[in-house]
mmCIF file of C-alpha atoms in Angstrom:
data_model
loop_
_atom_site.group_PDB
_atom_site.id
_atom_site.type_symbol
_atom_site.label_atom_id
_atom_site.label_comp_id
_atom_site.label_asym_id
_atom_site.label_seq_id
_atom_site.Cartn_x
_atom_site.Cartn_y
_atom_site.Cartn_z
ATOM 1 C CA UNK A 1113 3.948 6.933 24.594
ATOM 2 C CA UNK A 1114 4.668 3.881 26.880
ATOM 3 C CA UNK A 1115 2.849 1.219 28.109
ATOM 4 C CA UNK A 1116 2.574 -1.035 31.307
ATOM 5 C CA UNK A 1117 3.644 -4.584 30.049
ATOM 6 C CA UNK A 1118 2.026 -6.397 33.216
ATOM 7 C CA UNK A 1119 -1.523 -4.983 32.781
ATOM 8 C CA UNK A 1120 -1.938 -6.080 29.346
ATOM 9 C CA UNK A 1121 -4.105 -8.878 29.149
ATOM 10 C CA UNK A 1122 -4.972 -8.899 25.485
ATOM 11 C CA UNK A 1123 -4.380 -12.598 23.765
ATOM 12 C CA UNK A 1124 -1.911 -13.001 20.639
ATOM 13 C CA UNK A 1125 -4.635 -13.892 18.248
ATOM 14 C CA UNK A 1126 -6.830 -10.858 19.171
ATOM 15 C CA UNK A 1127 -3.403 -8.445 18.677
ATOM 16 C CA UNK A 1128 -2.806 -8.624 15.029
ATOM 17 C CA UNK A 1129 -3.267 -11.831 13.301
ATOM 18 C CA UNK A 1130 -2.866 -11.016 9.851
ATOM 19 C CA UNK A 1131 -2.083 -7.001 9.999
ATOM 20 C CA UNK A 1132 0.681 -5.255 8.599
ATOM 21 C CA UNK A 1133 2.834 -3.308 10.671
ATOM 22 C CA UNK A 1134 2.978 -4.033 14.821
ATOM 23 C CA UNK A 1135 6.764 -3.746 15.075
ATOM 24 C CA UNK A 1136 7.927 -2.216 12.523
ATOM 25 C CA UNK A 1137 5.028 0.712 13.874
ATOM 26 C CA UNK A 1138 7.349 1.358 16.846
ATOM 27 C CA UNK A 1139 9.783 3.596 14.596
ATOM 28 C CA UNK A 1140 7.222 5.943 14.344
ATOM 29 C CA UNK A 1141 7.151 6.691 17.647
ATOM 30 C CA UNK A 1142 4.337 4.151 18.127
ATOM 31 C CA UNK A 1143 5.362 1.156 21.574
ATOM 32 C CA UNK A 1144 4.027 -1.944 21.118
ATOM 33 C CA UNK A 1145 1.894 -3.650 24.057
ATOM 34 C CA UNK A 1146 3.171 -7.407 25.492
ATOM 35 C CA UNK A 1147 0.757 -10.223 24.339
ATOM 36 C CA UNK A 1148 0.994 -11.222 27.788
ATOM 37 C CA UNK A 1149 -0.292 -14.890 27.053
ATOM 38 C CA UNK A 1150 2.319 -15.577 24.136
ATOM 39 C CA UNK A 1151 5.157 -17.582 24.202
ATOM 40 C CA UNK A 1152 5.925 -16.842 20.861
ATOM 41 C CA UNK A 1153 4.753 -14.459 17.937
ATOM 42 C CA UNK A 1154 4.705 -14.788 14.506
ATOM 43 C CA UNK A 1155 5.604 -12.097 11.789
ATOM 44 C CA UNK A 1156 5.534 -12.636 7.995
ATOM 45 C CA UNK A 1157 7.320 -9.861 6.385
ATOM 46 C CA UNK A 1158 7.158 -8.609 2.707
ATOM 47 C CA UNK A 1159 10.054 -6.416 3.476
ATOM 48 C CA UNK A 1160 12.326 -6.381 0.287
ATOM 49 C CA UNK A 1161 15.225 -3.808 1.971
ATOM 50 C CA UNK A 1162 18.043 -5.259 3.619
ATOM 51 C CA UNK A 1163 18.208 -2.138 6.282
ATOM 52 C CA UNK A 1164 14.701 -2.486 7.082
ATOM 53 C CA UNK A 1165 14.925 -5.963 7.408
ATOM 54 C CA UNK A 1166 18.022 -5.538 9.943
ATOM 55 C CA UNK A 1167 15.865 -2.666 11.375
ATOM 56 C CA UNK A 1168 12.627 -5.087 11.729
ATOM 57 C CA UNK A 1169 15.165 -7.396 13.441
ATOM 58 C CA UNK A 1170 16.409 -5.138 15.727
ATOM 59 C CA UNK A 1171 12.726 -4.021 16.831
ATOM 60 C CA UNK A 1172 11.977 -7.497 17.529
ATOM 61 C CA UNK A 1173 15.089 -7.885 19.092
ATOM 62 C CA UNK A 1174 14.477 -5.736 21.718
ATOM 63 C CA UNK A 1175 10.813 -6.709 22.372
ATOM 64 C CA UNK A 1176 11.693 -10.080 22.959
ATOM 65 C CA UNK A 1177 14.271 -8.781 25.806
ATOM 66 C CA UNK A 1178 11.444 -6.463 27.301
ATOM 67 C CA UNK A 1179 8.778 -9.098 27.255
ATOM 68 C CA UNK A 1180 10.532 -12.500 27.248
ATOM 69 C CA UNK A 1181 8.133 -13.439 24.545
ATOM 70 C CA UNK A 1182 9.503 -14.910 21.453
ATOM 71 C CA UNK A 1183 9.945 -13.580 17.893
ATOM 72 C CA UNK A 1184 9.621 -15.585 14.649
ATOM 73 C CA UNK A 1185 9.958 -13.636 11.752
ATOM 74 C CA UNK A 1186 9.746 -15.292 8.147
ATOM 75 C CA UNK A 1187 10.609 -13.089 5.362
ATOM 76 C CA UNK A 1188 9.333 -13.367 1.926
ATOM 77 C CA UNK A 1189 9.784 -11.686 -1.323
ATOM 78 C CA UNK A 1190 7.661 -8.777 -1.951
ATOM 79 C CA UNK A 1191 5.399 -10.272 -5.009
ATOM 80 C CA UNK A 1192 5.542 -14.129 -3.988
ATOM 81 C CA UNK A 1193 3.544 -12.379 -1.084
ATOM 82 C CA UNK A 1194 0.980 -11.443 -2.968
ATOM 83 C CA UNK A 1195 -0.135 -14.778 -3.652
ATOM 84 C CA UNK A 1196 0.717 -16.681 -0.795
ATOM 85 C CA UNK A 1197 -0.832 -14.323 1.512
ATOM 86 C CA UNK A 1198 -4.123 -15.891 0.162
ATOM 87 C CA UNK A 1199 -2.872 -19.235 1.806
ATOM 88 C CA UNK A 1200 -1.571 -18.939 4.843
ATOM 89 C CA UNK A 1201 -3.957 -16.102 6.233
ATOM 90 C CA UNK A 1202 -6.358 -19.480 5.425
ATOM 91 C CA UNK A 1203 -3.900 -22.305 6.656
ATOM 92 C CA UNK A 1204 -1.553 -21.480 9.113
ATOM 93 C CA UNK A 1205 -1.787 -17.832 9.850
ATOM 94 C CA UNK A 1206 0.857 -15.731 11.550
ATOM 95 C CA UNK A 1207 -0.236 -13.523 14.488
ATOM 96 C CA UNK A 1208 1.245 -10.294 12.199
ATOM 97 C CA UNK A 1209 1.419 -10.297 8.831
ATOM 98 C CA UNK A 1210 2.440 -7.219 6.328
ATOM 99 C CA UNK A 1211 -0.089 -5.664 3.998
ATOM 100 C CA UNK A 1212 -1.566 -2.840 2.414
ATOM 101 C CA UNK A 1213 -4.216 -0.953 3.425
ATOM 102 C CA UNK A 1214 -7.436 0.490 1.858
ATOM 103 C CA UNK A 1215 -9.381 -1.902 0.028
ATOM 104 C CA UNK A 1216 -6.451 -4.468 -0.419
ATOM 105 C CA UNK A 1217 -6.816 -5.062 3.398
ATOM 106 C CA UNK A 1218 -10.864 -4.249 3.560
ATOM 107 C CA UNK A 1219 -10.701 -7.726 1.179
ATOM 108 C CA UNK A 1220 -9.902 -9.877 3.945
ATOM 109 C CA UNK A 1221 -11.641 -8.075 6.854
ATOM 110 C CA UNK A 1222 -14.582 -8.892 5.027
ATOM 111 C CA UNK A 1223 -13.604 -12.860 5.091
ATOM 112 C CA UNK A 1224 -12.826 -12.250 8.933
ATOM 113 C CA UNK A 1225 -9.198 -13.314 7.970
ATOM 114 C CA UNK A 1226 -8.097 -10.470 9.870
ATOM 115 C CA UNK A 1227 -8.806 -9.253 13.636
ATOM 116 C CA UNK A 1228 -10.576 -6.026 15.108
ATOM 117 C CA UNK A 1229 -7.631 -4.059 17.089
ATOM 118 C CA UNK A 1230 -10.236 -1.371 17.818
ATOM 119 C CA UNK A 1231 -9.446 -1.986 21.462
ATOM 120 C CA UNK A 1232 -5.594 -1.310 21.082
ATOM 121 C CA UNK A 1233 -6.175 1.596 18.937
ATOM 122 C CA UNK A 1234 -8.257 3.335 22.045
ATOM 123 C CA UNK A 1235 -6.074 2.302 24.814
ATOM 124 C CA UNK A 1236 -2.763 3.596 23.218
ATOM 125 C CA UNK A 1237 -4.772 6.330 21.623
ATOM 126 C CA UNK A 1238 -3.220 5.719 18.358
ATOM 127 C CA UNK A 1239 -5.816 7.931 16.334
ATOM 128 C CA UNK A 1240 -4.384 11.158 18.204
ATOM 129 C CA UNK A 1241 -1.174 10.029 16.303
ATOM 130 C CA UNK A 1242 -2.266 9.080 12.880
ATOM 131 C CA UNK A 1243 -4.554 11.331 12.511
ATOM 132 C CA UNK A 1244 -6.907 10.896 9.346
ATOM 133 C CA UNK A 1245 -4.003 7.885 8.327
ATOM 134 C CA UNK A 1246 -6.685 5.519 10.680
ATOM 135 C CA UNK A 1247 -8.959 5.497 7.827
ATOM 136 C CA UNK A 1248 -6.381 3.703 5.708
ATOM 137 C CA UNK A 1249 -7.056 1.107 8.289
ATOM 138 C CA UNK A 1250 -10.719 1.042 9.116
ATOM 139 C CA UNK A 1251 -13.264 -0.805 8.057
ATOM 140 C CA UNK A 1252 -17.325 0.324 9.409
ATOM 141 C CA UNK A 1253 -15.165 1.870 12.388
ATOM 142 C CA UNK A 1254 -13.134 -0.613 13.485
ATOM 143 C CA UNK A 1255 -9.469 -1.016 12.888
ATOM 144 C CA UNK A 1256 -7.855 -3.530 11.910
ATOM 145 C CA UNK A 1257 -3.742 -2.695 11.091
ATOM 146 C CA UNK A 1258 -1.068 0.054 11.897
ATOM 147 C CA UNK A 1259 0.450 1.606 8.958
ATOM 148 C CA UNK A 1260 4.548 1.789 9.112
ATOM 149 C CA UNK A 1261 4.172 4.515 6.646
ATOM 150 C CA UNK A 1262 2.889 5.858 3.448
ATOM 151 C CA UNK A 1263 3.485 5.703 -0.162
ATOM 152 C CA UNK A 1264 3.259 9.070 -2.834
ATOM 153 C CA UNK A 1265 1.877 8.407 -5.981
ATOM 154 C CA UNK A 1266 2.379 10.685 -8.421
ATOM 155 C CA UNK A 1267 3.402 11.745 -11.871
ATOM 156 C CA UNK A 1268 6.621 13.270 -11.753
ATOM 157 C CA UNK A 1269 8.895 15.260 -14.159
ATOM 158 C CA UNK A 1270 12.439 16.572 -14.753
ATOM 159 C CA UNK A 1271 12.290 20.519 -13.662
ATOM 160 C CA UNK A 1272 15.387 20.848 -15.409
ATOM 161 C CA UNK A 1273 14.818 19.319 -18.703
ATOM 162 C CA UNK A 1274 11.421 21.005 -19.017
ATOM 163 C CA UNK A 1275 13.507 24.319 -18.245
ATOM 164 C CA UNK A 1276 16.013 23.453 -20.989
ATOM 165 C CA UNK A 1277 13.417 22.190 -23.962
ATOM 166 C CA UNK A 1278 10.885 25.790 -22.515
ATOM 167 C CA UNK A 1279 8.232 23.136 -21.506
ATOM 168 C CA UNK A 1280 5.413 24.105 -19.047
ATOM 169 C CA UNK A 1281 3.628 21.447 -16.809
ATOM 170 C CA UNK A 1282 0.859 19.762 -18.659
ATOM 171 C CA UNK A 1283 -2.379 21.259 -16.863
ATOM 172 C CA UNK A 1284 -5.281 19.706 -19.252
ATOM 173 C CA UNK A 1285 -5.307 16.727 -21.504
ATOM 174 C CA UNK A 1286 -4.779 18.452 -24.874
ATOM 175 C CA UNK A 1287 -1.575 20.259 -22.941
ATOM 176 C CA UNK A 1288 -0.358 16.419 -21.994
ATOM 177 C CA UNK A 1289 -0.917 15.359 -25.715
ATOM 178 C CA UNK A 1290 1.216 18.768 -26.991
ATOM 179 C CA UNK A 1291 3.938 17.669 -24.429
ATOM 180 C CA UNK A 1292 4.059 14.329 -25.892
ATOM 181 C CA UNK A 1293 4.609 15.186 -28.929
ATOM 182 C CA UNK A 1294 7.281 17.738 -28.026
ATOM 183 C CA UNK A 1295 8.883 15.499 -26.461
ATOM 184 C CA UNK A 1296 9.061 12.875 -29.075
ATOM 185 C CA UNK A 1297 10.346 15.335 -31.624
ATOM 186 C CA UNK A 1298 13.460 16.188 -29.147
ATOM 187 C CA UNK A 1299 13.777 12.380 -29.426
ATOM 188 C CA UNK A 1300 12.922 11.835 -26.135
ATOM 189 C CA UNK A 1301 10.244 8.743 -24.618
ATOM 190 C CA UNK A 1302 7.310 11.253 -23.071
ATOM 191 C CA UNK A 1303 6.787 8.850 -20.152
ATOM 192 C CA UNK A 1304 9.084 6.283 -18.338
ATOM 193 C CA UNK A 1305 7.108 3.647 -16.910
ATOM 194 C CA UNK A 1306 7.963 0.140 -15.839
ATOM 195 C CA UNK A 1307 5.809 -2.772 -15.843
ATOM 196 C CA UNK A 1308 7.499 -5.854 -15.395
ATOM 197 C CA UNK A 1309 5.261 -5.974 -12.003
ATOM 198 C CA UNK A 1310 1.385 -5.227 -13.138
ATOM 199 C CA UNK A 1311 0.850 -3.049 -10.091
ATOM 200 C CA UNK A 1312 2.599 0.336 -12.036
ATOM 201 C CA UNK A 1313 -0.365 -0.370 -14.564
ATOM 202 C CA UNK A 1314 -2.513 -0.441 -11.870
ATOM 203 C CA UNK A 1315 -1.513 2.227 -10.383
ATOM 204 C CA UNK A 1316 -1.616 4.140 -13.929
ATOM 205 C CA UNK A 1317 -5.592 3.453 -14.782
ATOM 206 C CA UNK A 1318 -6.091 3.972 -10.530
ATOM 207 C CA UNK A 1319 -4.731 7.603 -11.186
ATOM 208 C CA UNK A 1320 -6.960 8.193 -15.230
ATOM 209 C CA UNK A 1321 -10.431 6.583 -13.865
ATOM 210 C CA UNK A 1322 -10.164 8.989 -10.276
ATOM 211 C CA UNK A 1323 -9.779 12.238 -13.101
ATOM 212 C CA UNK A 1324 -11.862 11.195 -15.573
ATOM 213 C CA UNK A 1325 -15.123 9.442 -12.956
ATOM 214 C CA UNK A 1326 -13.892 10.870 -9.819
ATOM 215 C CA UNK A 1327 -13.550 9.448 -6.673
ATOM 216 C CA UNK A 1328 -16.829 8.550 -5.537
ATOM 217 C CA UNK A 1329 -16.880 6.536 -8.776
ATOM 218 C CA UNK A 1330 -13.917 4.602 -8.492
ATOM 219 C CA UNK A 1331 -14.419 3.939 -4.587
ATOM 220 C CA UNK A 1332 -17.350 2.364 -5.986
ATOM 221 C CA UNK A 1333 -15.409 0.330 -8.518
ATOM 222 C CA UNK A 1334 -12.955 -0.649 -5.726
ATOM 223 C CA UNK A 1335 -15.416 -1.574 -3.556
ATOM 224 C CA UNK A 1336 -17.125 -4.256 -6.477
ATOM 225 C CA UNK A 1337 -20.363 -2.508 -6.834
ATOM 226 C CA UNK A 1338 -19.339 -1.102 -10.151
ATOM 227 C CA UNK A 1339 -18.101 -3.935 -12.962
ATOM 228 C CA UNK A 1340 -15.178 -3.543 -14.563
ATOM 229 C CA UNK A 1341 -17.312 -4.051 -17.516
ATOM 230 C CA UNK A 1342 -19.001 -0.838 -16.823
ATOM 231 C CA UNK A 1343 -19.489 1.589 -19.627
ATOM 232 C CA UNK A 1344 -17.975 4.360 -17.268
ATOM 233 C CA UNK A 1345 -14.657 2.883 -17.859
ATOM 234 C CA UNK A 1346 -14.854 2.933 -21.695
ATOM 235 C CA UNK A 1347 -13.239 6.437 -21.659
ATOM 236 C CA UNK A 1348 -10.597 5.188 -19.609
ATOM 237 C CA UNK A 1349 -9.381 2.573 -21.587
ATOM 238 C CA UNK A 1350 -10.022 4.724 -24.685
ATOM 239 C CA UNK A 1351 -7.399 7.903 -23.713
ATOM 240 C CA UNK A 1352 -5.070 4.823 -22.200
ATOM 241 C CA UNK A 1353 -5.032 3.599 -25.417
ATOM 242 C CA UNK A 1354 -4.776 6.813 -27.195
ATOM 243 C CA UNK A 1355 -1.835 7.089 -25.091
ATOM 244 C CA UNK A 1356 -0.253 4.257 -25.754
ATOM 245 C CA UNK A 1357 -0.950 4.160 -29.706
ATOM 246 C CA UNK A 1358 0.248 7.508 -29.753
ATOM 247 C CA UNK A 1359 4.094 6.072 -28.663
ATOM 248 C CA UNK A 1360 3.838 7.969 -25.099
ATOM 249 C CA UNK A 1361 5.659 5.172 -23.352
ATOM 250 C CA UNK A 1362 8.823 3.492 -22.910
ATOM 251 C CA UNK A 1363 9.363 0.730 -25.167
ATOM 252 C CA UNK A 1364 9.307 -2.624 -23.589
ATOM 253 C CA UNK A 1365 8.926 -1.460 -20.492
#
């Protein structure tokens, strides 16, 4: 895919202020249009990876020699982000920012702290290369990032131990229970999970409530039109805690 520098006439604030990924999107194959009236752009990066920072670098690098335009980039640890995008998206916003998608982004759409790239996503005809990833990134049919890529959550095990100790895959809760307690009697911790960061918690109930009140359910909850203080989510918390009572997970973790 290329595009004709000169015949872009899109302004920097209309690009991307405040979306995650305009750069960095170019390793996917995706080329970035000129902001044709910018002297100089703006990137806040959560990038916490040394290569991808160089990479990142390197992009912007070599848009700056096929554009002229300058390239700021500010890089900032991954969870100090968290809070200070809050700020500057309010005081001082970038023209690109990084952030996640989903609901996480649809948060600030809705305060209008981040812009409509609808346009782009037509003329570059992005959607024939992200297929259904665009709906990580709409919001009521607009757009309003580019995702650099995607994340696999999952619960994962040792194929290998499981082999050695004759364990199956846990398919229903009362198998999951049976494991744990196998597992614990060969003196072994069921689950390894770290939460230093709260977001592997997070993650944890996202994955219980979507199996237990599906997803309709928790889009709802995402969305705020369900309380946390539902009783819907009593169950949750109740087989969390079973879980948790019951030793499944690593100590201090």
């Amino acid at each position: 895919m290329t595009t004709d520098f000169s015949a872009l006439t899109t302004t920097r604030r209309r690009f991307l202020k405040g979306t995650g990924a305009a750069l960095a999107a170019s390793a996917t194959g995706l080329c970035l249009p000129a902001l044709a009236q910018a002297q100089e752009i703006t990137i806040i990066s959560n990038l916490s990876n040394v290569e991808q920072r160089q990479i990142l670098q390197r992009l912007a690098s070599e848009y700056e020699a096929k554009s002229g335009t300058k390239i700021v980039i500010n890089n900032m640890d991954h969870e100090a982000h968290k809070t200070a995008i809050r700020s500057y998206l309010v005081v001082g916003a970038p023209d690109i920012c990084f952030w996640f998608s989903g609901n996480r982004m649809k948060a600030f759409v809705n305060k209008g702290l981040f812009d409509d790239i609808s346009d782009l996503f037509a003329k570059e005809n992005y959607k024939s290369v992200l297929g259904a990833t665009t709906s990580a990134v709409t919001v009521d049919g607009k757009q309003y990032g580019l995702p650099m890529g995607g994340l696999l959550w999952g619960l994962f095990y040792r194929k290998d131990v499981f082999a050695e100790k004759n364990w199956s895959p846990p398919k229903t809760w009362n198998d999951f229970l049976a494991f744990g307690e196998a597992a614990k009697s060969a003196k072994m911790i069921p689950i390894s999970m770290g939460t230093k960061e709260l977001w592997p918690a997070g993650g944890w109930f996202d994955h219980m409530n979507l199996r237990i009140n599906g997803l309709d359910k928790h889009i709802a909850l995402m969305d705020g039109k369900v309380p946390y203080t539902d009783p819907m989510l009593t169950p949750v918390f109740d087989k969390w805690n079973d879980l948790i009572k019951a030793g499944f997970f690593s100590p201090s973790h």
